[in-house]
PDB file of C-alpha atoms in Angstrom:
ATOM      1  CA  MET P  16     -19.258 -58.976 -14.444  1.00 51.00           C
ATOM      2  CA  ALA P  17     -21.100 -57.248 -11.417  1.00 48.00           C
ATOM      3  CA  GLU P  18     -22.737 -60.421 -10.447  1.00 55.00           C
ATOM      4  CA  ASN P  19     -19.169 -62.178 -10.349  1.00 63.00           C
ATOM      5  CA  PHE P  20     -17.870 -59.351  -8.451  1.00 55.00           C
ATOM      6  CA  ILE P  21     -20.710 -59.655  -5.792  1.00 59.00           C
ATOM      7  CA  ASP P  22     -20.020 -63.544  -5.560  1.00 65.00           C
ATOM      8  CA  VAL P  23     -16.187 -62.937  -4.789  1.00 60.00           C
ATOM      9  CA  ILE P  24     -17.125 -60.433  -2.147  1.00 58.00           C
ATOM     10  CA  HIS P  25     -19.524 -63.105  -0.459  1.00 62.00           C
ATOM     11  CA  GLU P  26     -16.870 -65.739  -0.605  1.00 65.00           C
ATOM     12  CA  LEU P  27     -14.059 -63.390   0.948  1.00 60.00           C
ATOM     13  CA  GLU P  28     -16.528 -62.194   3.766  1.00 59.00           C
ATOM     14  CA  PRO P  29     -16.072 -65.266   6.018  1.00 62.00           C
ATOM     15  CA  VAL P  30     -12.352 -64.760   5.935  1.00 59.00           C
ATOM     16  CA  TYR P  31     -11.632 -61.167   6.189  1.00 58.00           C
ATOM     17  CA  CYS P  32     -14.679 -60.079   8.422  1.00 57.00           C
ATOM     18  CA  GLN P  33     -14.884 -62.372  11.201  1.00 60.00           C
ATOM     19  CA  HIS P  34     -13.214 -59.715  13.451  1.00 56.00           C
ATOM     20  CA  CYS P  35     -14.884 -56.583  11.901  1.00 59.00           C
ATOM     21  CA  ASN P  36     -17.909 -56.270  14.257  1.00 60.00           C
ATOM     22  CA  GLN P  37     -20.371 -57.777  11.842  1.00 63.00           C
ATOM     23  CA  LYS P  38     -19.306 -55.487   8.925  1.00 64.00           C
ATOM     24  CA  THR P  39     -19.891 -56.980   5.199  1.00 66.00           C
ATOM     25  CA  LEU P  40     -16.915 -56.840   3.261  1.00 61.00           C
ATOM     26  CA  ALA P  41     -18.444 -54.402   1.073  1.00 66.00           C
ATOM     27  CA  ASP P  42     -18.808 -52.055   3.973  1.00 70.00           C
ATOM     28  CA  LEU P  43     -15.193 -52.633   4.994  1.00 65.00           C
ATOM     29  CA  LEU P  44     -14.028 -51.850   1.278  1.00 67.00           C
ATOM     30  CA  TYR P  45     -16.160 -48.760   1.290  1.00 67.00           C
ATOM     31  CA  ASP P  46     -14.498 -47.740   4.730  1.00 68.00           C
ATOM     32  CA  LEU P  47     -11.082 -48.240   3.298  1.00 63.00           C
ATOM     33  CA  GLU P  48     -11.587 -46.362  -0.014  1.00 67.00           C
ATOM     34  CA  LYS P  49     -13.041 -43.488   2.129  1.00 64.00           C
ATOM     35  CA  ARG P  50      -9.942 -43.530   4.317  1.00 64.00           C
ATOM     36  CA  TYR P  51      -7.293 -43.779   1.485  1.00 63.00           C
ATOM     37  CA  ARG P  52      -9.164 -41.604  -1.193  1.00 63.00           C
ATOM     38  CA  LYS P  53      -7.159 -38.548  -2.188  1.00 56.00           C
ATOM     39  CA  PRO P  54      -8.991 -35.396  -1.060  1.00 48.00           C
ATOM     40  CA  GLU P  55     -10.532 -33.474  -3.538  1.00 47.00           C
ATOM     41  CA  LYS P  56      -8.734 -30.222  -4.319  1.00 44.00           C
ATOM     42  CA  ILE P  57     -10.890 -27.288  -3.416  1.00 37.00           C
ATOM     43  CA  ARG P  58     -10.070 -24.168  -5.312  1.00 42.00           C
ATOM     44  CA  VAL P  59     -10.578 -21.147  -3.137  1.00 39.00           C
ATOM     45  CA  ARG P  60     -10.295 -17.552  -4.630  1.00 44.00           C
ATOM     46  CA  SER P  61      -8.663 -15.312  -1.878  1.00 50.00           C
ATOM     47  CA  LEU P  62     -10.237 -11.882  -1.873  1.00 58.00           C
ATOM     48  CA  GLU P  63      -7.943  -8.946  -2.093  1.00 71.00           C
ATOM     49  CA  THR P  64      -7.694  -6.430   0.520  1.00 76.00           C
ATOM     50  CA  GLY P  65      -8.980  -3.014  -0.089  1.00 88.00           C
ATOM     51  CA  VAL P  66     -11.726  -4.264  -2.534  1.00 96.00           C
ATOM     52  CA  ILE P  67     -15.116  -3.750  -1.591  1.00 95.00           C
ATOM     53  CA  LYS P  68     -17.955  -6.478  -1.426  1.00 94.00           C
ATOM     54  CA  PRO P  69     -21.321  -4.587  -1.887  1.00 95.00           C
ATOM     55  CA  ASP P  70     -23.433  -6.577   0.334  1.00 95.00           C
ATOM     56  CA  ARG P  71     -25.941  -5.865   3.212  1.00 96.00           C
ATOM     57  CA  ASN P  72     -23.105  -5.624   5.633  1.00 96.00           C
ATOM     58  CA  TYR P  73     -21.235  -3.154   3.586  1.00 96.00           C
ATOM     59  CA  LEU P  74     -24.295  -0.908   3.405  1.00 97.00           C
ATOM     60  CA  VAL P  75     -25.339  -1.257   7.120  1.00 97.00           C
ATOM     61  CA  ASN P  76     -21.686   0.042   7.991  1.00 97.00           C
ATOM     62  CA  LEU P  77     -21.915   2.881   5.579  1.00 98.00           C
ATOM     63  CA  ILE P  78     -25.237   4.168   7.005  1.00 98.00           C
ATOM     64  CA  ASN P  79     -23.906   4.003  10.614  1.00 98.00           C
ATOM     65  CA  ALA P  80     -20.874   5.924   9.279  1.00 98.00           C
ATOM     66  CA  VAL P  81     -22.969   8.557   7.714  1.00 98.00           C
ATOM     67  CA  LYS P  82     -25.046   9.007  11.056  1.00 98.00           C
ATOM     68  CA  ARG P  83     -21.645   9.617  12.804  1.00 97.00           C
ATOM     69  CA  LEU P  84     -20.687  12.144  10.205  1.00 97.00           C
ATOM     70  CA  ILE P  85     -23.965  14.072  10.753  1.00 96.00           C
ATOM     71  CA  THR P  86     -22.739  14.868  14.158  1.00 95.00           C
ATOM     72  CA  THR P  87     -19.300  16.112  13.011  1.00 93.00           C
ATOM     73  CA  THR P  88     -20.124  18.088   9.790  1.00 95.00           C
ATOM     74  CA  LYS P  89     -23.052  20.274  10.503  1.00 94.00           C
ATOM     75  CA  SER P  90     -22.413  22.707   7.307  1.00 96.00           C
ATOM     76  CA  ILE P  91     -23.769  20.051   5.031  1.00 98.00           C
ATOM     77  CA  ASN P  92     -26.380  18.560   7.196  1.00 97.00           C
ATOM     78  CA  TYR P  93     -28.964  18.746   4.364  1.00 97.00           C
ATOM     79  CA  GLU P  94     -26.634  16.734   1.988  1.00 98.00           C
ATOM     80  CA  LEU P  95     -25.741  14.057   4.614  1.00 98.00           C
ATOM     81  CA  ASN P  96     -29.290  13.477   5.784  1.00 98.00           C
ATOM     82  CA  ALA P  97     -30.226  13.170   1.829  1.00 98.00           C
ATOM     83  CA  LEU P  98     -27.439  10.611   1.462  1.00 98.00           C
ATOM     84  CA  LEU P  99     -28.666   8.673   4.441  1.00 98.00           C
ATOM     85  CA  ARG P 100     -32.102   8.514   2.977  1.00 98.00           C
ATOM     86  CA  LYS P 101     -30.785   7.140  -0.261  1.00 98.00           C
ATOM     87  CA  LEU P 102     -28.725   4.549   1.356  1.00 98.00           C
ATOM     88  CA  GLU P 103     -31.585   3.476   3.682  1.00 98.00           C
ATOM     89  CA  ASP P 104     -33.722   3.068   0.593  1.00 97.00           C
ATOM     90  CA  ILE P 105     -31.309   0.750  -1.005  1.00 97.00           C
ATOM     91  CA  LEU P 106     -31.124  -1.304   2.271  1.00 97.00           C
ATOM     92  CA  ARG P 107     -35.026  -1.395   2.487  1.00 96.00           C
ATOM     93  CA  SER P 108     -35.201  -2.600  -1.029  1.00 95.00           C
ATOM     94  CA  ASP P 109     -33.205  -5.811   0.157  1.00 91.00           C
ATOM     95  CA  ASP P 110     -32.062  -6.513  -3.332  1.00 91.00           C
ATOM     96  CA  PHE P 111     -28.509  -7.671  -3.184  1.00 92.00           C
ATOM     97  CA  ASP P 112     -28.596  -9.664  -6.453  1.00 92.00           C
ATOM     98  CA  ASP P 113     -26.708  -7.086  -8.658  1.00 94.00           C
ATOM     99  CA  SER P 114     -23.350  -5.976  -6.743  1.00 95.00           C
ATOM    100  CA  GLU P 115     -22.753  -3.634  -9.685  1.00 96.00           C
ATOM    101  CA  ASP P 116     -26.001  -1.752  -9.456  1.00 96.00           C
ATOM    102  CA  ILE P 117     -25.653  -1.487  -5.828  1.00 96.00           C
ATOM    103  CA  MET P 118     -22.114   0.071  -6.025  1.00 97.00           C
ATOM    104  CA  ASN P 119     -23.037   2.291  -8.831  1.00 97.00           C
ATOM    105  CA  GLN P 120     -25.980   3.709  -6.911  1.00 97.00           C
ATOM    106  CA  VAL P 121     -23.858   4.097  -3.605  1.00 98.00           C
ATOM    107  CA  HIS P 122     -21.007   5.854  -5.668  1.00 98.00           C
ATOM    108  CA  ARG P 123     -23.426   8.232  -7.340  1.00 98.00           C
ATOM    109  CA  PHE P 124     -24.872   9.425  -4.065  1.00 98.00           C
ATOM    110  CA  ILE P 125     -21.455   9.668  -2.469  1.00 98.00           C
ATOM    111  CA  GLU P 126     -20.168  11.717  -5.301  1.00 98.00           C
ATOM    112  CA  LYS P 127     -23.173  13.981  -5.301  1.00 98.00           C
ATOM    113  CA  TYR P 128     -23.517  14.453  -1.579  1.00 98.00           C
ATOM    114  CA  ILE P 129     -20.061  13.959   0.036  1.00 98.00           C
ATOM    115  CA  TYR P 130     -17.362  14.734  -2.686  1.00 98.00           C
ATOM    116  CA  GLY P 131     -19.515  17.306  -4.437  1.00 97.00           C
ATOM    117  CA  SER P 132     -19.784  19.159  -1.276  1.00 97.00           C
ATOM    118  CA  ASP P 133     -16.013  20.126  -1.142  1.00 96.00           C
ATOM    119  CA  THR P 134     -16.579  23.983  -1.511  1.00 96.00           C
ATOM    120  CA  LYS P 135     -19.236  23.974   1.130  1.00 97.00           C
ATOM    121  CA  VAL P 136     -17.130  22.653   4.084  1.00 97.00           C
ATOM    122  CA  SER P 137     -14.191  23.910   6.045  1.00 95.00           C
ATOM    123  CA  GLN P 138     -10.912  22.197   5.929  1.00 93.00           C
ATOM    124  CA  ASP P 139     -11.305  20.565   9.270  1.00 94.00           C
ATOM    125  CA  GLU P 140     -14.782  19.438   8.153  1.00 96.00           C
ATOM    126  CA  TRP P 141     -12.957  18.097   4.822  1.00 96.00           C
ATOM    127  CA  LYS P 142     -10.826  15.919   7.171  1.00 96.00           C
ATOM    128  CA  HIS P 143     -14.031  14.162   8.266  1.00 97.00           C
ATOM    129  CA  LEU P 144     -15.352  13.776   4.836  1.00 98.00           C
ATOM    130  CA  ASP P 145     -11.920  12.388   3.705  1.00 97.00           C
ATOM    131  CA  GLU P 146     -11.980   9.850   6.560  1.00 97.00           C
ATOM    132  CA  PHE P 147     -15.445   8.847   5.415  1.00 98.00           C
ATOM    133  CA  LEU P 148     -14.370   8.217   1.837  1.00 98.00           C
ATOM    134  CA  LYS P 149     -11.747   6.019   2.991  1.00 97.00           C
ATOM    135  CA  PHE P 150     -14.002   4.175   5.251  1.00 97.00           C
ATOM    136  CA  ALA P 151     -16.256   3.641   2.195  1.00 98.00           C
ATOM    137  CA  GLY P 152     -13.471   2.022   0.436  1.00 97.00           C
ATOM    138  CA  TYR P 153     -12.001   4.994  -1.559  1.00 98.00           C
ATOM    139  CA  SER P 154      -8.185   5.519  -1.877  1.00 97.00           C
ATOM    140  CA  PRO P 155      -6.607   8.892  -2.674  1.00 97.00           C
ATOM    141  CA  ILE P 156      -4.738   8.746  -6.006  1.00 98.00           C
ATOM    142  CA  ASN P 157      -0.960   9.494  -5.420  1.00 98.00           C
ATOM    143  CA  VAL P 158      -0.668  12.540  -7.685  1.00 98.00           C
ATOM    144  CA  SER P 159       1.173  15.644  -7.011  1.00 97.00           C
ATOM    145  CA  PRO P 160       1.784  18.977  -8.455  1.00 97.00           C
ATOM    146  CA  GLY P 161       4.698  18.640 -10.951  1.00 97.00           C
ATOM    147  CA  ASP P 162       3.324  15.226 -12.326  1.00 98.00           C
ATOM    148  CA  LYS P 163       2.519  15.062 -15.989  1.00 97.00           C
ATOM    149  CA  ILE P 164      -1.021  15.796 -16.582  1.00 97.00           C
ATOM    150  CA  ASP P 165      -1.250  13.067 -19.366  1.00 96.00           C
ATOM    151  CA  HIS P 166      -0.710  10.271 -16.704  1.00 94.00           C
ATOM    152  CA  PHE P 167      -3.791  11.411 -14.695  1.00 97.00           C
ATOM    153  CA  LYS P 168      -6.268  13.078 -16.994  1.00 93.00           C
ATOM    154  CA  SER P 169      -8.830  10.227 -16.340  1.00 95.00           C
ATOM    155  CA  PHE P 170      -8.755  11.376 -12.594  1.00 98.00           C
ATOM    156  CA  PHE P 171      -9.483  14.792 -13.118  1.00 97.00           C
ATOM    157  CA  GLU P 172     -12.748  16.357 -14.334  1.00 93.00           C
ATOM    158  CA  ARG P 173     -11.881  19.114 -17.057  1.00 94.00           C
ATOM    159  CA  PRO P 174      -8.390  20.110 -15.889  1.00 96.00           C
ATOM    160  CA  ILE P 175      -7.995  23.826 -16.437  1.00 96.00           C
ATOM    161  CA  ALA P 176      -4.926  25.130 -18.556  1.00 97.00           C
ATOM    162  CA  ALA P 177      -2.859  27.873 -17.108  1.00 96.00           C
ATOM    163  CA  SER P 178       0.239  29.792 -18.517  1.00 95.00           C
ATOM    164  CA  GLY P 179       3.756  29.588 -17.381  1.00 94.00           C
ATOM    165  CA  GLY P 180       5.592  26.672 -15.638  1.00 95.00           C
ATOM    166  CA  GLU P 181       6.708  23.356 -17.198  1.00 97.00           C
ATOM    167  CA  SER P 182       4.333  22.499 -20.009  1.00 97.00           C
ATOM    168  CA  GLN P 183       1.880  19.602 -19.345  1.00 97.00           C
ATOM    169  CA  THR P 184       2.503  19.360 -15.886  1.00 98.00           C
ATOM    170  CA  ILE P 185       0.090  20.010 -12.823  1.00 98.00           C
ATOM    171  CA  LYS P 186       0.117  23.424 -11.476  1.00 98.00           C
ATOM    172  CA  HIS P 187      -2.291  22.831  -8.390  1.00 98.00           C
ATOM    173  CA  ILE P 188      -4.730  20.264  -7.244  1.00 98.00           C
ATOM    174  CA  GLN P 189      -7.903  21.873  -5.760  1.00 97.00           C
ATOM    175  CA  LEU P 190      -9.735  18.433  -4.946  1.00 97.00           C
ATOM    176  CA  LYS P 191      -7.645  15.322  -4.967  1.00 97.00           C
ATOM    177  CA  PRO P 192      -9.249  12.181  -6.988  1.00 98.00           C
ATOM    178  CA  TYR P 193      -9.808   9.120  -5.292  1.00 98.00           C
ATOM    179  CA  THR P 194     -10.765   5.409  -6.820  1.00 98.00           C
ATOM    180  CA  LEU P 195     -12.639   2.675  -5.315  1.00 98.00           C
ATOM    181  CA  ARG P 196     -12.318  -1.113  -6.383  1.00 97.00           C
ATOM    182  CA  PHE P 197     -15.128  -3.554  -5.805  1.00 97.00           C
ATOM    183  CA  TYR P 198     -16.302  -7.066  -6.817  1.00 96.00           C
ATOM    184  CA  ASP P 199     -19.060  -7.804  -9.050  1.00 94.00           C
ATOM    185  CA  ASP P 200     -21.171 -10.887  -8.827  1.00 92.00           C
ATOM    186  CA  ASP P 201     -18.625 -12.657 -11.074  1.00 92.00           C
ATOM    187  CA  GLU P 202     -15.758 -11.538  -8.567  1.00 91.00           C
ATOM    188  CA  LYS P 203     -14.344  -9.500 -11.239  1.00 95.00           C
ATOM    189  CA  ILE P 204     -12.684  -6.189  -9.841  1.00 96.00           C
ATOM    190  CA  ILE P 205     -14.434  -2.959 -11.135  1.00 97.00           C
ATOM    191  CA  HIS P 206     -13.007   0.432 -10.569  1.00 97.00           C
ATOM    192  CA  LEU P 207     -14.936   3.597  -9.781  1.00 98.00           C
ATOM    193  CA  ASN P 208     -13.196   6.989  -9.759  1.00 98.00           C
ATOM    194  CA  LEU P 209     -14.100  10.251  -7.970  1.00 98.00           C
ATOM    195  CA  CYS P 210     -12.596  12.713 -10.406  1.00 98.00           C
ATOM    196  CA  GLY P 211     -10.682  15.773  -8.847  1.00 98.00           C
ATOM    197  CA  LYS P 212     -10.020  19.452  -9.905  1.00 97.00           C
ATOM    198  CA  CYS P 213      -6.733  20.805 -11.002  1.00 98.00           C
ATOM    199  CA  THR P 214      -4.838  23.217 -13.093  1.00 98.00           C
ATOM    200  CA  TYR P 215      -1.910  22.523 -15.180  1.00 98.00           C
ATOM    201  CA  TYR P 216       0.433  24.396 -17.579  1.00 98.00           C
ATOM    202  CA  ARG P 217      -0.596  24.235 -21.173  1.00 95.00           C
TER     203      ARG P 217
END
């Protein structure tokens, strides 16, 4: 069958290829097939806005943000320099094969040195920390006093019960919670929370 096909091509060449700049019929057919072939559909997954991709670029930007924060938040200078060293260690390791491991480390250090410093800073300094958290990809949870505690229990670390008021509603938020979303290596979205502090009516 293949030999017959080649014979047919050779027979047709003198008829169809006399004005084709010395192209063989096989070349001509290949060009036509390329020209009229339907393009392959390429499936591209669009990345959601507000979802972190934990790569080298993210870490470099975070390190630069900590350096800026050191100049504005003097009361936790020790904590910020410790955070800077930890982030630089991750960068120096140059191992970005496991996004989840990188982001878990970054989250743990931010929780310890930034979020955990809420009682050590003034309100003005906390504004700088809040800006840093948002820059790092964290979003504050939309929760207010009066909301049902059951809907938000996973966002607060050991909510404290108080008497009076409407039962099972939040009385006061001492530290607002945040959440961060990032892509793991399979482009699955993972959530990490910074759990806040609150009191609620029992």
